[in-house]
Amino acid sequence: YIHKTDMSRLHIDSLTKSFNEKKIIRDIYISCETGKVIGLLGRNGTGKTTLLKIIFGIEKGDSQFIRVDDKVLQNQMDRKGRIAYLPQHSFLPRGVKIKKLISLFCNKENADQLIASDLLKPFLNETSGSLSGGEKKIVEVILMIYSDSKFVLLDEPFNALSPKMISEIQKMIKEQSQQKGFIISDHRYQEVLDISDEIYLLSDTYLKQIKDFKELQQYNYLPKNI
């Protein structure tokens, strides 16, 4: 449990983005604090990835206001140690052993934990170039969950993983969310619902907070007959 004084808050406000005059997302407001897991749902092409990239700072909104605690985030450097991001594409450098990468992303305590973890053991002396797509994904998701950042944005973390692996990853997210905040976007909505404290749906350019399954059907995210 997080002591109130240690709590951090990521605050996103007035975020709007268009491509070629077409508004993709508008007037987005969302906030996440350490200790929370927020689920972000939406159909393909609604702008979830764009939203995460803007929060992480690799894309710019037409307008945006993003801060962590008292620090307004202007550029990529401001996000160091504050926000980590798992993109949908692979990002590990090809020729470096996984063991070496762990200490780049994680603090010492987490690095030691991961080096001892059964999930990563088989990969420690491999380089990412020698791993299959699914193995790479496992390593990347775990590195981000344990990375040295207060907030972690995960874009499709469950994609291409086996059910057993998904439940391992869910456990890790829950455990690390005791001291971090997570925003997770994935098409496997049930797996997102299972671990989220709050759910948001991105639909028709707006972000709506969702209370239950029924609302997901009302907004046509899920078929009415489930």
PDB file of C-alpha atoms in Angstrom:
ATOM      1  CA  TYR A   1       0.000   0.000   0.000  1.00  0.00           C
ATOM      2  CA  ILE A   2       1.340   3.406  -0.921  1.00  0.00           C
ATOM      3  CA  HIS A   3       1.855   5.961   1.761  1.00  0.00           C
ATOM      4  CA  LYS A   4      -0.005   9.107   0.685  1.00  0.00           C
ATOM      5  CA  THR A   5       3.190  11.169   0.668  1.00  0.00           C
ATOM      6  CA  ASP A   6       4.868   8.745  -1.744  1.00  0.00           C
ATOM      7  CA  MET A   7       1.965   8.767  -4.147  1.00  0.00           C
ATOM      8  CA  SER A   8       2.568  10.174  -7.605  1.00  0.00           C
ATOM      9  CA  ARG A   9       0.012  11.286 -10.149  1.00  0.00           C
ATOM     10  CA  LEU A  10       0.152  11.380 -13.927  1.00  0.00           C
ATOM     11  CA  HIS A  11      -2.287  13.973 -15.203  1.00  0.00           C
ATOM     12  CA  ILE A  12      -3.322  14.381 -18.855  1.00  0.00           C
ATOM     13  CA  ASP A  13      -5.612  17.195 -19.843  1.00  0.00           C
ATOM     14  CA  SER A  14      -6.943  19.035 -22.941  1.00  0.00           C
ATOM     15  CA  LEU A  15      -5.293  16.575 -25.292  1.00  0.00           C
ATOM     16  CA  THR A  16      -6.373  16.821 -28.926  1.00  0.00           C
ATOM     17  CA  LYS A  17      -4.819  15.338 -32.052  1.00  0.00           C
ATOM     18  CA  SER A  18      -5.738  15.466 -35.740  1.00  0.00           C
ATOM     19  CA  PHE A  19      -4.258  13.857 -38.835  1.00  0.00           C
ATOM     20  CA  ASN A  20      -4.857  15.740 -42.104  1.00  0.00           C
ATOM     21  CA  GLU A  21      -7.569  17.946 -40.564  1.00  0.00           C
ATOM     22  CA  LYS A  22      -9.416  14.881 -39.209  1.00  0.00           C
ATOM     23  CA  LYS A  23      -9.708  14.878 -35.428  1.00  0.00           C
ATOM     24  CA  ILE A  24      -8.576  11.525 -34.026  1.00  0.00           C
ATOM     25  CA  ILE A  25      -8.891  12.324 -30.331  1.00  0.00           C
ATOM     26  CA  ARG A  26     -10.234  15.451 -28.698  1.00  0.00           C
ATOM     27  CA  ASP A  27     -10.369  16.999 -25.238  1.00  0.00           C
ATOM     28  CA  ILE A  28      -8.927  13.937 -23.555  1.00  0.00           C
ATOM     29  CA  TYR A  29      -8.709  14.074 -19.792  1.00  0.00           C
ATOM     30  CA  ILE A  30      -7.346  11.140 -17.810  1.00  0.00           C
ATOM     31  CA  SER A  31      -5.322  10.780 -14.663  1.00  0.00           C
ATOM     32  CA  CYS A  32      -3.542   7.821 -13.125  1.00  0.00           C
ATOM     33  CA  GLU A  33      -1.880   7.540  -9.766  1.00  0.00           C
ATOM     34  CA  THR A  34       0.634   5.074  -8.418  1.00  0.00           C
ATOM     35  CA  GLY A  35      -1.228   2.083  -7.017  1.00  0.00           C
ATOM     36  CA  LYS A  36      -3.722   2.073  -9.905  1.00  0.00           C
ATOM     37  CA  VAL A  37      -4.197   0.061 -13.097  1.00  0.00           C
ATOM     38  CA  ILE A  38      -6.203   1.834 -15.782  1.00  0.00           C
ATOM     39  CA  GLY A  39      -7.599  -0.083 -18.753  1.00  0.00           C
ATOM     40  CA  LEU A  40      -7.942   1.679 -22.095  1.00  0.00           C
ATOM     41  CA  LEU A  41     -10.313   0.021 -24.547  1.00  0.00           C
ATOM     42  CA  GLY A  42     -11.430   1.005 -28.026  1.00  0.00           C
ATOM     43  CA  ARG A  43     -11.840  -0.455 -31.461  1.00  0.00           C
ATOM     44  CA  ASN A  44      -9.033  -0.606 -33.962  1.00  0.00           C
ATOM     45  CA  GLY A  45      -8.063   2.767 -35.332  1.00  0.00           C
ATOM     46  CA  THR A  46      -9.774   4.816 -32.615  1.00  0.00           C
ATOM     47  CA  GLY A  47      -6.474   6.391 -31.539  1.00  0.00           C
ATOM     48  CA  LYS A  48      -5.417   4.414 -28.459  1.00  0.00           C
ATOM     49  CA  THR A  49      -1.824   4.000 -29.664  1.00  0.00           C
ATOM     50  CA  THR A  50      -1.676   7.673 -30.667  1.00  0.00           C
ATOM     51  CA  LEU A  51      -2.854   8.655 -27.184  1.00  0.00           C
ATOM     52  CA  LEU A  52      -0.174   6.518 -25.500  1.00  0.00           C
ATOM     53  CA  LYS A  53       2.546   7.858 -27.808  1.00  0.00           C
ATOM     54  CA  ILE A  54       1.587  11.443 -26.969  1.00  0.00           C
ATOM     55  CA  ILE A  55       1.645  10.691 -23.233  1.00  0.00           C
ATOM     56  CA  PHE A  56       5.080   9.111 -23.690  1.00  0.00           C
ATOM     57  CA  GLY A  57       6.259  12.066 -25.764  1.00  0.00           C
ATOM     58  CA  ILE A  58       7.138  10.473 -29.110  1.00  0.00           C
ATOM     59  CA  GLU A  59       4.183  12.174 -30.784  1.00  0.00           C
ATOM     60  CA  LYS A  60       2.871  15.679 -30.245  1.00  0.00           C
ATOM     61  CA  GLY A  61      -0.757  16.557 -29.720  1.00  0.00           C
ATOM     62  CA  ASP A  62      -2.280  19.657 -31.359  1.00  0.00           C
ATOM     63  CA  SER A  63      -2.836  20.676 -27.777  1.00  0.00           C
ATOM     64  CA  GLN A  64      -1.832  18.830 -24.637  1.00  0.00           C
ATOM     65  CA  PHE A  65      -1.094  19.312 -20.984  1.00  0.00           C
ATOM     66  CA  ILE A  66       0.737  16.427 -19.325  1.00  0.00           C
ATOM     67  CA  ARG A  67       2.356  16.449 -15.935  1.00  0.00           C
ATOM     68  CA  VAL A  68       3.647  14.090 -13.284  1.00  0.00           C
ATOM     69  CA  ASP A  69       3.135  15.631  -9.842  1.00  0.00           C
ATOM     70  CA  ASP A  70       4.397  19.245 -10.189  1.00  0.00           C
ATOM     71  CA  LYS A  71       6.493  18.649 -13.297  1.00  0.00           C
ATOM     72  CA  VAL A  72       4.954  19.588 -16.644  1.00  0.00           C
ATOM     73  CA  LEU A  73       6.376  17.235 -19.263  1.00  0.00           C
ATOM     74  CA  GLN A  74       7.638  19.107 -22.321  1.00  0.00           C
ATOM     75  CA  ASN A  75      10.038  16.656 -23.945  1.00  0.00           C
ATOM     76  CA  GLN A  76      11.432  13.126 -23.843  1.00  0.00           C
ATOM     77  CA  MET A  77      14.040  13.940 -21.177  1.00  0.00           C
ATOM     78  CA  ASP A  78      11.316  15.096 -18.780  1.00  0.00           C
ATOM     79  CA  ARG A  79       9.806  11.629 -18.960  1.00  0.00           C
ATOM     80  CA  LYS A  80      12.932   9.738 -17.952  1.00  0.00           C
ATOM     81  CA  GLY A  81      12.249   7.795 -14.742  1.00  0.00           C
ATOM     82  CA  ARG A  82       8.657   9.002 -14.871  1.00  0.00           C
ATOM     83  CA  ILE A  83       7.060   7.212 -17.837  1.00  0.00           C
ATOM     84  CA  ALA A  84       7.950   3.947 -19.615  1.00  0.00           C
ATOM     85  CA  TYR A  85       6.199   2.731 -22.777  1.00  0.00           C
ATOM     86  CA  LEU A  86       5.776  -0.671 -24.391  1.00  0.00           C
ATOM     87  CA  PRO A  87       5.167  -0.111 -28.122  1.00  0.00           C
ATOM     88  CA  GLN A  88       3.510  -2.720 -30.351  1.00  0.00           C
ATOM     89  CA  HIS A  89       6.702  -3.255 -32.352  1.00  0.00           C
ATOM     90  CA  SER A  90       9.861  -4.856 -30.971  1.00  0.00           C
ATOM     91  CA  PHE A  91      12.400  -2.403 -29.556  1.00  0.00           C
ATOM     92  CA  LEU A  92      15.228  -4.520 -28.109  1.00  0.00           C
ATOM     93  CA  PRO A  93      18.692  -3.934 -29.608  1.00  0.00           C
ATOM     94  CA  ARG A  94      19.572  -7.094 -31.536  1.00  0.00           C
ATOM     95  CA  GLY A  95      23.127  -7.922 -30.476  1.00  0.00           C
ATOM     96  CA  VAL A  96      22.957  -7.380 -26.698  1.00  0.00           C
ATOM     97  CA  LYS A  97      22.395 -10.210 -24.210  1.00  0.00           C
ATOM     98  CA  ILE A  98      19.095 -10.004 -22.341  1.00  0.00           C
ATOM     99  CA  LYS A  99      21.011 -10.165 -19.033  1.00  0.00           C
ATOM    100  CA  LYS A 100      22.760  -6.880 -19.928  1.00  0.00           C
ATOM    101  CA  LEU A 101      19.520  -5.177 -20.961  1.00  0.00           C
ATOM    102  CA  ILE A 102      17.821  -5.833 -17.635  1.00  0.00           C
ATOM    103  CA  SER A 103      20.095  -3.452 -15.748  1.00  0.00           C
ATOM    104  CA  LEU A 104      19.538  -0.742 -18.382  1.00  0.00           C
ATOM    105  CA  PHE A 105      15.796  -0.712 -17.740  1.00  0.00           C
ATOM    106  CA  CYS A 106      15.495  -1.696 -14.080  1.00  0.00           C
ATOM    107  CA  ASN A 107      16.854  -0.572 -10.754  1.00  0.00           C
ATOM    108  CA  LYS A 108      19.133  -2.990  -8.915  1.00  0.00           C
ATOM    109  CA  GLU A 109      16.440  -4.573  -6.755  1.00  0.00           C
ATOM    110  CA  ASN A 110      14.168  -5.302  -9.740  1.00  0.00           C
ATOM    111  CA  ALA A 111      17.089  -6.407 -11.907  1.00  0.00           C
ATOM    112  CA  ASP A 112      18.110  -8.980  -9.287  1.00  0.00           C
ATOM    113  CA  GLN A 113      14.509 -10.190  -9.076  1.00  0.00           C
ATOM    114  CA  LEU A 114      14.258 -10.598 -12.865  1.00  0.00           C
ATOM    115  CA  ILE A 115      17.606 -12.358 -13.216  1.00  0.00           C
ATOM    116  CA  ALA A 116      16.328 -14.891 -10.671  1.00  0.00           C
ATOM    117  CA  SER A 117      12.889 -15.195 -12.308  1.00  0.00           C
ATOM    118  CA  ASP A 118      11.979 -18.525 -13.921  1.00  0.00           C
ATOM    119  CA  LEU A 119      10.264 -16.712 -16.770  1.00  0.00           C
ATOM    120  CA  LEU A 120      13.415 -14.910 -17.887  1.00  0.00           C
ATOM    121  CA  LYS A 121      16.036 -17.510 -16.964  1.00  0.00           C
ATOM    122  CA  PRO A 122      15.913 -19.314 -20.339  1.00  0.00           C
ATOM    123  CA  PHE A 123      16.611 -16.040 -22.183  1.00  0.00           C
ATOM    124  CA  LEU A 124      19.309 -14.382 -20.053  1.00  0.00           C
ATOM    125  CA  ASN A 125      22.274 -15.428 -22.196  1.00  0.00           C
ATOM    126  CA  GLU A 126      20.432 -15.045 -25.498  1.00  0.00           C
ATOM    127  CA  THR A 127      20.467 -11.916 -27.619  1.00  0.00           C
ATOM    128  CA  SER A 128      17.130 -10.564 -28.823  1.00  0.00           C
ATOM    129  CA  GLY A 129      18.089 -11.473 -32.402  1.00  0.00           C
ATOM    130  CA  SER A 130      18.003 -15.156 -31.473  1.00  0.00           C
ATOM    131  CA  LEU A 131      14.558 -15.064 -29.812  1.00  0.00           C
ATOM    132  CA  SER A 132      11.253 -15.846 -31.515  1.00  0.00           C
ATOM    133  CA  GLY A 133       8.624 -13.087 -31.803  1.00  0.00           C
ATOM    134  CA  GLY A 134       6.691 -14.440 -28.812  1.00  0.00           C
ATOM    135  CA  GLU A 135       9.804 -14.774 -26.639  1.00  0.00           C
ATOM    136  CA  LYS A 136      10.889 -11.245 -27.481  1.00  0.00           C
ATOM    137  CA  LYS A 137       7.461  -9.997 -26.517  1.00  0.00           C
ATOM    138  CA  ILE A 138       7.653 -11.720 -23.115  1.00  0.00           C
ATOM    139  CA  VAL A 139      11.052 -10.142 -22.389  1.00  0.00           C
ATOM    140  CA  GLU A 140       9.896  -6.671 -23.501  1.00  0.00           C
ATOM    141  CA  VAL A 141       6.677  -6.730 -21.493  1.00  0.00           C
ATOM    142  CA  ILE A 142       8.501  -7.866 -18.344  1.00  0.00           C
ATOM    143  CA  LEU A 143      11.268  -5.253 -18.771  1.00  0.00           C
ATOM    144  CA  MET A 144       8.662  -2.490 -19.010  1.00  0.00           C
ATOM    145  CA  ILE A 145       6.590  -3.717 -16.056  1.00  0.00           C
ATOM    146  CA  TYR A 146       9.707  -3.719 -13.844  1.00  0.00           C
ATOM    147  CA  SER A 147      11.335  -0.675 -15.416  1.00  0.00           C
ATOM    148  CA  ASP A 148      12.560   2.177 -13.283  1.00  0.00           C
ATOM    149  CA  SER A 149       9.561   4.464 -13.943  1.00  0.00           C
ATOM    150  CA  LYS A 150       6.617   5.590 -11.872  1.00  0.00           C
ATOM    151  CA  PHE A 151       4.166   5.081 -14.714  1.00  0.00           C
ATOM    152  CA  VAL A 152       4.073   2.357 -17.334  1.00  0.00           C
ATOM    153  CA  LEU A 153       2.080   2.495 -20.574  1.00  0.00           C
ATOM    154  CA  LEU A 154       1.495  -0.929 -22.138  1.00  0.00           C
ATOM    155  CA  ASP A 155       0.203  -1.125 -25.720  1.00  0.00           C
ATOM    156  CA  GLU A 156      -1.124  -4.646 -26.504  1.00  0.00           C
ATOM    157  CA  PRO A 157       0.971  -6.427 -23.839  1.00  0.00           C
ATOM    158  CA  PHE A 158      -1.049  -9.667 -24.130  1.00  0.00           C
ATOM    159  CA  ASN A 159      -0.894  -9.922 -27.910  1.00  0.00           C
ATOM    160  CA  ALA A 160       0.699 -13.195 -29.142  1.00  0.00           C
ATOM    161  CA  LEU A 161       1.094 -14.607 -25.615  1.00  0.00           C
ATOM    162  CA  SER A 162      -0.253 -17.939 -24.381  1.00  0.00           C
ATOM    163  CA  PRO A 163      -3.036 -17.933 -21.740  1.00  0.00           C
ATOM    164  CA  LYS A 164      -0.560 -19.200 -19.128  1.00  0.00           C
ATOM    165  CA  MET A 165       1.850 -16.380 -19.974  1.00  0.00           C
ATOM    166  CA  ILE A 166      -0.939 -13.813 -19.877  1.00  0.00           C
ATOM    167  CA  SER A 167      -1.849 -14.812 -16.351  1.00  0.00           C
ATOM    168  CA  GLU A 168       1.825 -14.590 -15.282  1.00  0.00           C
ATOM    169  CA  ILE A 169       2.041 -11.094 -16.779  1.00  0.00           C
ATOM    170  CA  GLN A 170      -1.214 -10.064 -15.073  1.00  0.00           C
ATOM    171  CA  LYS A 171       0.252 -11.172 -11.740  1.00  0.00           C
ATOM    172  CA  MET A 172       3.399  -9.112 -12.345  1.00  0.00           C
ATOM    173  CA  ILE A 173       1.366  -6.017 -13.237  1.00  0.00           C
ATOM    174  CA  LYS A 174      -0.721  -6.382 -10.075  1.00  0.00           C
ATOM    175  CA  GLU A 175       2.381  -6.821  -7.937  1.00  0.00           C
ATOM    176  CA  GLN A 176       4.254  -3.862  -9.457  1.00  0.00           C
ATOM    177  CA  SER A 177       1.144  -1.659  -9.360  1.00  0.00           C
ATOM    178  CA  GLN A 178       1.600  -1.443  -5.617  1.00  0.00           C
ATOM    179  CA  GLN A 179       4.210   1.229  -6.311  1.00  0.00           C
ATOM    180  CA  LYS A 180       3.531   2.206  -9.949  1.00  0.00           C
ATOM    181  CA  GLY A 181       0.651   3.370 -12.086  1.00  0.00           C
ATOM    182  CA  PHE A 182      -0.262   1.436 -15.248  1.00  0.00           C
ATOM    183  CA  ILE A 183      -2.274   2.353 -18.336  1.00  0.00           C
ATOM    184  CA  ILE A 184      -2.979  -0.752 -20.423  1.00  0.00           C
ATOM    185  CA  SER A 185      -4.515  -0.967 -23.859  1.00  0.00           C
ATOM    186  CA  ASP A 186      -5.291  -4.380 -25.344  1.00  0.00           C
ATOM    187  CA  HIS A 187      -7.899  -6.038 -27.561  1.00  0.00           C
ATOM    188  CA  ARG A 188      -8.216  -8.851 -25.058  1.00  0.00           C
ATOM    189  CA  TYR A 189     -10.724  -6.828 -23.075  1.00  0.00           C
ATOM    190  CA  GLN A 190     -11.495  -9.556 -20.536  1.00  0.00           C
ATOM    191  CA  GLU A 191      -7.825  -9.721 -19.521  1.00  0.00           C
ATOM    192  CA  VAL A 192      -7.768  -5.922 -19.201  1.00  0.00           C
ATOM    193  CA  LEU A 193     -11.001  -5.844 -17.175  1.00  0.00           C
ATOM    194  CA  ASP A 194      -9.628  -8.531 -14.840  1.00  0.00           C
ATOM    195  CA  ILE A 195      -6.787  -6.366 -13.559  1.00  0.00           C
ATOM    196  CA  SER A 196      -8.003  -2.768 -13.993  1.00  0.00           C
ATOM    197  CA  ASP A 197      -9.197  -0.467 -11.231  1.00  0.00           C
ATOM    198  CA  GLU A 198     -10.754   1.890 -13.793  1.00  0.00           C
ATOM    199  CA  ILE A 199     -11.778   1.382 -17.416  1.00  0.00           C
ATOM    200  CA  TYR A 200     -11.916   4.001 -20.163  1.00  0.00           C
ATOM    201  CA  LEU A 201     -13.298   3.585 -23.668  1.00  0.00           C
ATOM    202  CA  LEU A 202     -12.015   5.653 -26.572  1.00  0.00           C
ATOM    203  CA  SER A 203     -14.918   6.045 -28.945  1.00  0.00           C
ATOM    204  CA  ASP A 204     -15.844   8.747 -31.509  1.00  0.00           C
ATOM    205  CA  THR A 205     -12.722  10.756 -30.585  1.00  0.00           C
ATOM    206  CA  TYR A 206     -13.747  11.046 -26.911  1.00  0.00           C
ATOM    207  CA  LEU A 207     -12.624   9.152 -23.836  1.00  0.00           C
ATOM    208  CA  LYS A 208     -15.429   7.911 -21.590  1.00  0.00           C
ATOM    209  CA  GLN A 209     -15.077   6.282 -18.217  1.00  0.00           C
ATOM    210  CA  ILE A 210     -16.918   2.943 -18.183  1.00  0.00           C
ATOM    211  CA  LYS A 211     -18.624   1.494 -15.137  1.00  0.00           C
ATOM    212  CA  ASP A 212     -19.546  -1.980 -16.314  1.00  0.00           C
ATOM    213  CA  PHE A 213     -19.916  -4.514 -19.075  1.00  0.00           C
ATOM    214  CA  LYS A 214     -23.329  -3.098 -20.034  1.00  0.00           C
ATOM    215  CA  GLU A 215     -21.847   0.278 -20.901  1.00  0.00           C
ATOM    216  CA  LEU A 216     -19.326  -1.404 -23.198  1.00  0.00           C
ATOM    217  CA  GLN A 217     -22.325  -2.860 -25.042  1.00  0.00           C
ATOM    218  CA  GLN A 218     -24.174   0.473 -25.111  1.00  0.00           C
ATOM    219  CA  TYR A 219     -21.209   2.130 -26.778  1.00  0.00           C
ATOM    220  CA  ASN A 220     -21.045  -0.764 -29.272  1.00  0.00           C
ATOM    221  CA  TYR A 221     -17.624  -1.881 -28.152  1.00  0.00           C
ATOM    222  CA  LEU A 222     -19.090  -5.321 -27.386  1.00  0.00           C
ATOM    223  CA  PRO A 223     -21.975  -7.053 -29.144  1.00  0.00           C
ATOM    224  CA  LYS A 224     -25.283  -6.801 -27.259  1.00  0.00           C
ATOM    225  CA  ASN A 225     -25.746 -10.554 -26.995  1.00  0.00           C
ATOM    226  CA  ILE A 226     -22.706 -11.481 -24.883  1.00  0.00           C
TER     227      ILE A 226
END
